[in-house]
mmCIF file of C-alpha atoms and ligand atoms in Angstrom:
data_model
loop_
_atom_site.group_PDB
_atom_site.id
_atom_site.type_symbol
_atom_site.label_atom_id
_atom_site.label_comp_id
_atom_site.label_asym_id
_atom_site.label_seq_id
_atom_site.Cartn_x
_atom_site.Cartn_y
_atom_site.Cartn_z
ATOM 1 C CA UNK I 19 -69.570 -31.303 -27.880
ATOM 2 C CA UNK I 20 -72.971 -32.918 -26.833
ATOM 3 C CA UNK I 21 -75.241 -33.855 -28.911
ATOM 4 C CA UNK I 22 -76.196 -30.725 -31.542
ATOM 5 C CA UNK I 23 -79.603 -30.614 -30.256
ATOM 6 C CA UNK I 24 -80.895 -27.450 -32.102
ATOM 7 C CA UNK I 25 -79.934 -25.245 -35.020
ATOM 8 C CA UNK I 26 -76.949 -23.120 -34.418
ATOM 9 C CA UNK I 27 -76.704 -21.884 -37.622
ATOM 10 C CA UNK I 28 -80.560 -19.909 -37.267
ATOM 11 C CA UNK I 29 -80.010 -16.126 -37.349
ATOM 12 C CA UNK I 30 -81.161 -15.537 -34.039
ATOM 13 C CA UNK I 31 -80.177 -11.372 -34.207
ATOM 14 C CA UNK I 32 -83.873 -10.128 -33.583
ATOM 15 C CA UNK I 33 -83.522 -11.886 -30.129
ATOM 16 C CA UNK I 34 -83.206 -7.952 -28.837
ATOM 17 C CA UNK I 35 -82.772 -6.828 -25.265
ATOM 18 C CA UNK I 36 -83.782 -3.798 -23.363
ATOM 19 C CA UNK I 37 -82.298 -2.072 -21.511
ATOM 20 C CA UNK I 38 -84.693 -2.313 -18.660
ATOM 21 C CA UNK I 39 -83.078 -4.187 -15.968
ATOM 22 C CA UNK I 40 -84.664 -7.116 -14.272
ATOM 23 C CA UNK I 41 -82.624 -8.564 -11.895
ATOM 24 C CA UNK I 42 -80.066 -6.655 -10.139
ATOM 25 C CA UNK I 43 -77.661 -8.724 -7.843
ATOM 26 C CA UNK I 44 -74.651 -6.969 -6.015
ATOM 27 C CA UNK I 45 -71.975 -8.373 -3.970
ATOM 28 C CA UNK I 46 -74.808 -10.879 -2.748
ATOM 29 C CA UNK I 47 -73.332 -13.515 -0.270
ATOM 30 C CA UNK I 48 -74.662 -16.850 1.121
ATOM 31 C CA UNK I 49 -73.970 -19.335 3.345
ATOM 32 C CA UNK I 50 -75.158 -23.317 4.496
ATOM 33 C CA UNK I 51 -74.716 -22.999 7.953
ATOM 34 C CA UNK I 52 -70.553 -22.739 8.071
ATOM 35 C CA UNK I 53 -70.428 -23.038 4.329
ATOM 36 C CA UNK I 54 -69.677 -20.079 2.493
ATOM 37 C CA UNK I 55 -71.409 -20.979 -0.932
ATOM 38 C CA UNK I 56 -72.005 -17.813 -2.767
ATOM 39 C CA UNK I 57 -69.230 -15.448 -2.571
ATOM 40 C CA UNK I 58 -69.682 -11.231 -4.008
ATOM 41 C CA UNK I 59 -71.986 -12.348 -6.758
ATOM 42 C CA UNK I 60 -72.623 -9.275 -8.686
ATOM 43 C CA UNK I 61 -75.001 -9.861 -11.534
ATOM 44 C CA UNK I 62 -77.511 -7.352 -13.777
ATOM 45 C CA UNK I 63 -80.025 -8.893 -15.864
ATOM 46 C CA UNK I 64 -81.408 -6.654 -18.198
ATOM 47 C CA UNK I 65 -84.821 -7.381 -19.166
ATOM 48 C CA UNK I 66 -84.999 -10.056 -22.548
ATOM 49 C CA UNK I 67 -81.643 -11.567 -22.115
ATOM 50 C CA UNK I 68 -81.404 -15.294 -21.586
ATOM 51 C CA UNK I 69 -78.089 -16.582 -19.805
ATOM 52 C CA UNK I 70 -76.609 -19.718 -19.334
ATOM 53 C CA UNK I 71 -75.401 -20.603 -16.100
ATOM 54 C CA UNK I 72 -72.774 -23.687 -16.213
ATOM 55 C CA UNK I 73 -69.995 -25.084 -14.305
ATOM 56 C CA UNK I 74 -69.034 -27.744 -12.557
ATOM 57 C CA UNK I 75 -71.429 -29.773 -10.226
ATOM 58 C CA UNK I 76 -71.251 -27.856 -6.600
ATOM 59 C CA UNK I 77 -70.359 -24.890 -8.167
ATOM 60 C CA UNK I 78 -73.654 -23.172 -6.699
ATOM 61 C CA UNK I 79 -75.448 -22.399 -10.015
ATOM 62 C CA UNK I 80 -78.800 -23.851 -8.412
ATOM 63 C CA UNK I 81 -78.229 -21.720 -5.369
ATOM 64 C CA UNK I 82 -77.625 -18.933 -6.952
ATOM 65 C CA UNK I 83 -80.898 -19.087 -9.112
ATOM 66 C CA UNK I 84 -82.982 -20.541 -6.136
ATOM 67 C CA UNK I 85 -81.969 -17.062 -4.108
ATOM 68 C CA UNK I 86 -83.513 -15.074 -6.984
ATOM 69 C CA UNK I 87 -87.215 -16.686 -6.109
ATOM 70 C CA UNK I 88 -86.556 -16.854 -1.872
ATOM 71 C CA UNK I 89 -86.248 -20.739 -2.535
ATOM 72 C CA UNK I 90 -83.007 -20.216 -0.421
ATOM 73 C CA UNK I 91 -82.210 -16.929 1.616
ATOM 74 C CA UNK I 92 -79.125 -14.720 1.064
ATOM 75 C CA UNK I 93 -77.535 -13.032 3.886
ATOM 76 C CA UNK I 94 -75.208 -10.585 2.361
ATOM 77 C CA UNK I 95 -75.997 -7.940 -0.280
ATOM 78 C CA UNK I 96 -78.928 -7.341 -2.247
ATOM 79 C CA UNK I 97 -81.183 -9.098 -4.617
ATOM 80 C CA UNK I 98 -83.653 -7.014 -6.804
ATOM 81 C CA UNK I 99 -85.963 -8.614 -9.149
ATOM 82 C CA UNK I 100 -88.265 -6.014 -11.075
ATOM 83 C CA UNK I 101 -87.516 -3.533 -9.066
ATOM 84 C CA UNK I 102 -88.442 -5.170 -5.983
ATOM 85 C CA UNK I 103 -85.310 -6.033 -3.676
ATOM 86 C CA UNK I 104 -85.736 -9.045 -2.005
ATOM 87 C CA UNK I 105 -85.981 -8.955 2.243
ATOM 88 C CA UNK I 106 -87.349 -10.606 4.464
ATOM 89 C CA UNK I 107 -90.840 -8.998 3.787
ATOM 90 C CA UNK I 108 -93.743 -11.684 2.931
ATOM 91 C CA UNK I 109 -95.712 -9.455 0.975
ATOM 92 C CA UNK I 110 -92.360 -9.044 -1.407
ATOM 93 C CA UNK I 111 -91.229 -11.930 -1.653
ATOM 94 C CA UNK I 112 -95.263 -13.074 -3.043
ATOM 95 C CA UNK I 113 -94.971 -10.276 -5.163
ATOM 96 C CA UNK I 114 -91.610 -11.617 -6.947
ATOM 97 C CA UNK I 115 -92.693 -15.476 -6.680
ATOM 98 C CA UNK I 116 -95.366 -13.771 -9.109
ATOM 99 C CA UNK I 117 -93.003 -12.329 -11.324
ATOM 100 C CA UNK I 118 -90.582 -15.406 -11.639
ATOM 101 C CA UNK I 119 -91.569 -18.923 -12.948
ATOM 102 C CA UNK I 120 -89.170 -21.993 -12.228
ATOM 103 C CA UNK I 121 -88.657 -24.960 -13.994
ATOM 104 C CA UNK I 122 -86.721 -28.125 -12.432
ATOM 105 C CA UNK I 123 -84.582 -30.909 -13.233
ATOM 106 C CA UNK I 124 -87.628 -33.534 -11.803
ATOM 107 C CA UNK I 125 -91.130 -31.981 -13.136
ATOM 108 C CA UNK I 126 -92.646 -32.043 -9.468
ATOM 109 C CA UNK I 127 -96.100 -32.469 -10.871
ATOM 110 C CA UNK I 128 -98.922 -33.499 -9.015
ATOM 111 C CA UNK I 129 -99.517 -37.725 -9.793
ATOM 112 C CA UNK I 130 -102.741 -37.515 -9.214
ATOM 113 C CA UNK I 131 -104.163 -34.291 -10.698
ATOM 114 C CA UNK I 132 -104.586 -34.735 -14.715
ATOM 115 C CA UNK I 133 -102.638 -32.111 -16.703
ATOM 116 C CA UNK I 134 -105.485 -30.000 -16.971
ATOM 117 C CA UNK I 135 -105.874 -30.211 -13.507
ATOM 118 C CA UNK I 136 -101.983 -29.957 -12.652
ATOM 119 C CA UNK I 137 -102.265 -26.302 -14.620
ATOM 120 C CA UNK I 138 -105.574 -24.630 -12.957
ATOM 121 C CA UNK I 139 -104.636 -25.878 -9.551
ATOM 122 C CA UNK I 140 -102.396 -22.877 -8.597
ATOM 123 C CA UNK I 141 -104.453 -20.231 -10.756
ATOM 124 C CA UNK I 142 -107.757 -21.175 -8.971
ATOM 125 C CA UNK I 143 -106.248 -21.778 -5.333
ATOM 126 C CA UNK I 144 -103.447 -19.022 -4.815
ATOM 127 C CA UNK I 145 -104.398 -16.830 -7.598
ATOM 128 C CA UNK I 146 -108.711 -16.994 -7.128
ATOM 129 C CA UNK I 147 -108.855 -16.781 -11.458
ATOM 130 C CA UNK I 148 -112.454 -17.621 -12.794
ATOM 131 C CA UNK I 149 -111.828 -21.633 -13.082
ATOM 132 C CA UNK I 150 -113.289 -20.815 -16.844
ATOM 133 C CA UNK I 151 -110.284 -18.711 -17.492
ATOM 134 C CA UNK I 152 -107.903 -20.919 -15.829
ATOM 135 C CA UNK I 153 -109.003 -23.699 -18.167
ATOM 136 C CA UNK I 154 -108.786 -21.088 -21.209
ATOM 137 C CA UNK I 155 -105.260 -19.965 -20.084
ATOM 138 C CA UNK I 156 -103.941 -23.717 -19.549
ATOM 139 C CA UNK I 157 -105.075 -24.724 -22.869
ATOM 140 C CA UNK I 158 -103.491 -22.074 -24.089
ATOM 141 C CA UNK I 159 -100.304 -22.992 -23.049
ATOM 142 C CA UNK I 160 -101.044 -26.711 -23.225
ATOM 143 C CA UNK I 161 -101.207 -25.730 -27.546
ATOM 144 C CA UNK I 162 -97.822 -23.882 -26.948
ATOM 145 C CA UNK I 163 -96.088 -26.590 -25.791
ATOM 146 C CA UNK I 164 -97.630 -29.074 -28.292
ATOM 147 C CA UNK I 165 -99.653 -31.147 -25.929
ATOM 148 C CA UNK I 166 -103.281 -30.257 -25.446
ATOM 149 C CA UNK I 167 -104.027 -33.709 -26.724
ATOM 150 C CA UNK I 168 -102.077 -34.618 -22.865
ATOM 151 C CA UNK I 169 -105.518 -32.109 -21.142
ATOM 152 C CA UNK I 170 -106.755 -35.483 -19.278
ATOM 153 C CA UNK I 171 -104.410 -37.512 -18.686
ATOM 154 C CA UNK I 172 -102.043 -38.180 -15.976
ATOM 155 C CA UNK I 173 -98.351 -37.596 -15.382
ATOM 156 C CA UNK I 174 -97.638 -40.898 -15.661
ATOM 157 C CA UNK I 175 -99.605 -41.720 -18.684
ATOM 158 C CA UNK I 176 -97.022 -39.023 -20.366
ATOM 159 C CA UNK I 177 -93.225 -39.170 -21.464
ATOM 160 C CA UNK I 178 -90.437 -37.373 -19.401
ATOM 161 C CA UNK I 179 -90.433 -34.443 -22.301
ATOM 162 C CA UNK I 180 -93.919 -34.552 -22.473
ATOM 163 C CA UNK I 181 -94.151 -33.928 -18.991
ATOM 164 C CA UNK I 182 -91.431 -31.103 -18.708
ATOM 165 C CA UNK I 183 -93.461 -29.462 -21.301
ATOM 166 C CA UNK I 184 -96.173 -29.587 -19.035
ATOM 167 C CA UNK I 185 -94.137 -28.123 -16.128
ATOM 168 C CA UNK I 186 -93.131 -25.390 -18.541
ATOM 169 C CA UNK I 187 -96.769 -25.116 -19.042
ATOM 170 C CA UNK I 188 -97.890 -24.552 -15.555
ATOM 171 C CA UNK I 189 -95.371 -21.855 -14.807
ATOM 172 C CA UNK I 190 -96.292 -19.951 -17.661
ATOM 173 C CA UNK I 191 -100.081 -20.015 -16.703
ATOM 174 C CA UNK I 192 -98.911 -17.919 -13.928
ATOM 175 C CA UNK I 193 -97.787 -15.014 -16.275
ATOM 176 C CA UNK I 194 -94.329 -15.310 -15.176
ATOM 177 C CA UNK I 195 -91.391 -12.240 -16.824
ATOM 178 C CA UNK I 196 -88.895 -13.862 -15.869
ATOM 179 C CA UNK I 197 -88.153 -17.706 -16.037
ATOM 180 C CA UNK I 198 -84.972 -20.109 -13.915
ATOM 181 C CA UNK I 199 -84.829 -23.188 -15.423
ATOM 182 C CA UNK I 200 -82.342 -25.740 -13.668
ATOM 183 C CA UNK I 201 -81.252 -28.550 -15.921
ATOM 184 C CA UNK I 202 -84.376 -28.640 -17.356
ATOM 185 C CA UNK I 203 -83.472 -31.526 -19.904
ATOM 186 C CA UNK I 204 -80.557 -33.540 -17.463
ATOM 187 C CA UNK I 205 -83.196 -36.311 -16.512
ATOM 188 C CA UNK I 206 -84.672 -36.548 -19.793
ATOM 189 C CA UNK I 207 -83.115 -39.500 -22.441
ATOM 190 C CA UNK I 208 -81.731 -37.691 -25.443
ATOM 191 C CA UNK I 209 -84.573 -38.403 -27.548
ATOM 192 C CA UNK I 210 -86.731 -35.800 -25.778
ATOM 193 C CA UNK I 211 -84.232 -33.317 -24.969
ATOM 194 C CA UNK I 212 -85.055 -31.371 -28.247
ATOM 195 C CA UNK I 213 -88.888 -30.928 -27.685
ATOM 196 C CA UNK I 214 -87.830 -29.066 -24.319
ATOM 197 C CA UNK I 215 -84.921 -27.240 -25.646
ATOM 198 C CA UNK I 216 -87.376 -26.610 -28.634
ATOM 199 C CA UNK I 217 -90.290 -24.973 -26.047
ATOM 200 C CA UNK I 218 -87.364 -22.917 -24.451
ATOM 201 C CA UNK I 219 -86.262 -21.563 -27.704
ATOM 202 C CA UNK I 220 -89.773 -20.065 -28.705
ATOM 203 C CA UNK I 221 -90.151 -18.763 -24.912
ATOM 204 C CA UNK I 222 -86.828 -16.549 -25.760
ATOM 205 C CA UNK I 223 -87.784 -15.460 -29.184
ATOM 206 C CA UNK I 224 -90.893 -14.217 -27.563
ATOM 207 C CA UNK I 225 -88.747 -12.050 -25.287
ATOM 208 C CA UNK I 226 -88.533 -13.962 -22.405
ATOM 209 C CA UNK I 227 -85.881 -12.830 -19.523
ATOM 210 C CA UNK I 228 -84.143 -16.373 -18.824
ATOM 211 C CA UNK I 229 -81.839 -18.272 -16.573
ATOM 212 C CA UNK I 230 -80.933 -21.182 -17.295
ATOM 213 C CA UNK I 231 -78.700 -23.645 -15.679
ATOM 214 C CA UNK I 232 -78.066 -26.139 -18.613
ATOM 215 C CA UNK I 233 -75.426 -28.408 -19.770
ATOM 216 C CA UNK I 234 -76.543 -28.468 -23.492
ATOM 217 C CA UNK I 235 -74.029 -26.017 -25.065
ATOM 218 C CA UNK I 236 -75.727 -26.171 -28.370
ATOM 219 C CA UNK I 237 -78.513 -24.163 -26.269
ATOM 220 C CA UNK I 238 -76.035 -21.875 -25.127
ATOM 221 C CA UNK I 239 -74.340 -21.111 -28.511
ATOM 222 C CA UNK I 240 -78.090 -20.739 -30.259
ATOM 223 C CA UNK I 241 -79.618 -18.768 -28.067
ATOM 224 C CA UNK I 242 -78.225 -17.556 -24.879
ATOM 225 C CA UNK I 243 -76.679 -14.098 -25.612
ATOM 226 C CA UNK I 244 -74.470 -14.287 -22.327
ATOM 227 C CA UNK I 245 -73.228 -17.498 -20.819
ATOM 228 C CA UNK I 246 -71.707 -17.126 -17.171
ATOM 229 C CA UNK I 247 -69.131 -19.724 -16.053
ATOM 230 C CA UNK I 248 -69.247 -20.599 -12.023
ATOM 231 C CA UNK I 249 -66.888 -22.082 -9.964
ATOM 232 C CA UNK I 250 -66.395 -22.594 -5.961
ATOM 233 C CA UNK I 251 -69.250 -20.357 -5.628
ATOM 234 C CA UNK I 252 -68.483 -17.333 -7.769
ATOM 235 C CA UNK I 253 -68.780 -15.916 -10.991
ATOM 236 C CA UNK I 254 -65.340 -16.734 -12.818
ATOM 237 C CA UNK I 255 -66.100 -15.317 -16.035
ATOM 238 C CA UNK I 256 -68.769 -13.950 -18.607
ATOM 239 C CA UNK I 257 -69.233 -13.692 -22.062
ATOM 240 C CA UNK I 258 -71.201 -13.856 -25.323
ATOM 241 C CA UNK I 259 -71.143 -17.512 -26.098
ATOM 242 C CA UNK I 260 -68.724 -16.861 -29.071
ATOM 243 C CA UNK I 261 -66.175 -15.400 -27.326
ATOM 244 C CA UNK I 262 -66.577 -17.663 -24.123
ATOM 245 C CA UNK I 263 -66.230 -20.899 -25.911
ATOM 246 C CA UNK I 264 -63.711 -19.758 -28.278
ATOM 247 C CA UNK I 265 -62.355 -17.431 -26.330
ATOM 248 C CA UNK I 266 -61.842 -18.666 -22.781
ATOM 249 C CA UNK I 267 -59.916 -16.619 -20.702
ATOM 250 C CA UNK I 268 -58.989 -18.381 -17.221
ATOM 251 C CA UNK I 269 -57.691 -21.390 -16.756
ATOM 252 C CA UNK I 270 -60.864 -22.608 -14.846
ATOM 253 C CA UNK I 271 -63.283 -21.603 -17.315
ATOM 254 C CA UNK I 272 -60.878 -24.124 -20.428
ATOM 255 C CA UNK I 273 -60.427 -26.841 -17.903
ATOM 256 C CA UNK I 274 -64.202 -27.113 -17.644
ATOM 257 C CA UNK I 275 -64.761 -26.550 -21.262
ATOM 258 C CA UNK I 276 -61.783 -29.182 -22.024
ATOM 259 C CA UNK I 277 -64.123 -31.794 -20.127
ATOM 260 C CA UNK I 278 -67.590 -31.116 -21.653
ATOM 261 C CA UNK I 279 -66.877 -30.040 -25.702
HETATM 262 P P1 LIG R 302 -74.713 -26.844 -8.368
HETATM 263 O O1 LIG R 302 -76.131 -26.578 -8.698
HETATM 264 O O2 LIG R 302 -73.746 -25.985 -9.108
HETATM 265 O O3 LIG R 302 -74.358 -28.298 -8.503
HETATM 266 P P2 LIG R 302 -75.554 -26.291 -5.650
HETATM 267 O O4 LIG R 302 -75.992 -24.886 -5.601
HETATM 268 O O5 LIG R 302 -76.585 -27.340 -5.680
HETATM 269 O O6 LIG R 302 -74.488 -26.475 -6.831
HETATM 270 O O7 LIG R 302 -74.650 -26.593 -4.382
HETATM 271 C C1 LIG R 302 -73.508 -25.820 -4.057
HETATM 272 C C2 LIG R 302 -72.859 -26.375 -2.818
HETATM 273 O O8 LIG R 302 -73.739 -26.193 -1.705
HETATM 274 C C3 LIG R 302 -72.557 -27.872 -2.870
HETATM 275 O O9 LIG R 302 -71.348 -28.098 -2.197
HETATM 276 C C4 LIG R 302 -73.717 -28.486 -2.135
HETATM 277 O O10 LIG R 302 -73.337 -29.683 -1.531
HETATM 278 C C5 LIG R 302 -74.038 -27.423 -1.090
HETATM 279 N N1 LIG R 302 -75.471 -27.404 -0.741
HETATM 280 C C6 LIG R 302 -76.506 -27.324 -1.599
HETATM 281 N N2 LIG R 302 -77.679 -27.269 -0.945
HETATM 282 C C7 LIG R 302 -77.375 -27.331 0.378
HETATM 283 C C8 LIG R 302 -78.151 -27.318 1.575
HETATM 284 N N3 LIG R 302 -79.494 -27.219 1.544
HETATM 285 N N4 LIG R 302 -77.481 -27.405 2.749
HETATM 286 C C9 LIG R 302 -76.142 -27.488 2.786
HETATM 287 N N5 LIG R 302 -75.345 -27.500 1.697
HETATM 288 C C10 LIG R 302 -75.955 -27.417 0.506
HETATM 289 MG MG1 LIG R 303 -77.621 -27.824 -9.440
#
């Protein structure tokens, strides 16, 4: 097993769910030109749950949760985030990008914007907010992540966790319900993996809906209340992280787990 990041043992049983859904996938297919890399994905997301993607590398875990914000286009099946099903429709596809924050493996922030300025950019410019409030909110979320101390400085001045915090930062400033997070914490050295995995953790005790696509299966065990195990493009199994690690039921799913715990 990697590296027991965070607390497995915390009771973690008020993490409830609704049963609101917020993403609804079904039989959703995609290809790369001649490559057929999603294949009759169903998947429901009910509204609070946080799931862990895994699987091997080239499985299509980072397709699959790039289709749910029109980073990549599907062309079989249906995609429906809050309600809203995903077409070819701008005005749609703006209202989800609302809806859904994303967090990658590189932070992708702006090198020469400060923090502060790396957080207001997108309220002010694609959202018109009051820049007063924009500051307001980015503090805001600057203190949630630990970092308002960072407000001034640039990227570079700042650690790799220090700087994913930020990029957890500026997504919530949008007032995202539903956050994808691909391997947030593989580029990070181990040191700093906990802060992040620490800033996700408070995210889904505050009811966040969450993907994430995560090799860290101390996450998964502490907090994820379904982990979903890909392979060659499809979903191979599901479970609650109990029974899936303890439990696994093709021979896929314990060959991958045979490698990584
Ligand atoms: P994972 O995140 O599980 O490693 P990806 O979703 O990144 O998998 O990739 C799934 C498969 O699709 C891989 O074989 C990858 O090489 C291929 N792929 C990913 N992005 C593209 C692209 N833009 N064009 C063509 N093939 C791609
Ligand atoms: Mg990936």
């Amino acid at each position: 097993m990697s590296e027991p990041h965070i607390e497995r043992s915390v009771d973690r049983s008020h993490m409830q769910v609704s049963d609101e859904v917020a993403i609804q996938i079904e039989n959703m297919n995609k290809w790369y030109g001649q490559f057929h890399v999603l294949r009759d994905i169903d998947l429901t997301v009910q509204r609070g749950e946080r799931i862990v993607i895994a699987g091997p590398s080239g499985s299509g875990k980072s397709t699959l949760i790039r289709c749910i914000n029109r980073l990549e286009e599907h062309q079989q099946g249906k995609i429906v985030v809050d309600g809203i099903e995903l077409t070819n429709d701008l005005k749609n596809i703006d209202k989800i990008r609302r809806e859904v924050g994303m967090v990658f493996q590189h932070f992708n922030l702006f090198p020469h914007l400060t923090i502060l300025e790396n957080l207001t950019l997108a309220p002010i410019w694609v959202r018109k907010t009051p820049k007063k409030e924009a500051i307001d909110t980015a503090m805001h979320f600057l203190e949630k992540v630990k970092i308002p101390e960072q407000a001034d400085k640039y990227p570079g001045q700042l650690s790799g966790g220090q700087q994913q915090r930020v990029a957890i930062a500026r997504s919530l400033c949008m007032k995202p319900r539903i956050m994808l997070f691909d391997e947030p914490t593989s580029a990070l050295d181990p040191e700093m993996i906990k802060e992040v995995l620490d800033t996700m953790i408070e995210l889904a005790e505050e009811g966040m809906t969450m993907l994430c696509v995560t090799h860290e299966m101390g996450f998964a065990q502490a907090v994820a209340n379904r982990v979903i195990f890909m392979a060659d493009g499809q979903i191979v199994e599901q479970n609650n992280p109990h029974d899936f690690f303890n439990n696994p039921k093709s021979d896929r799913t314990k060959q991958f787990l045979s490698q990584i715990l």
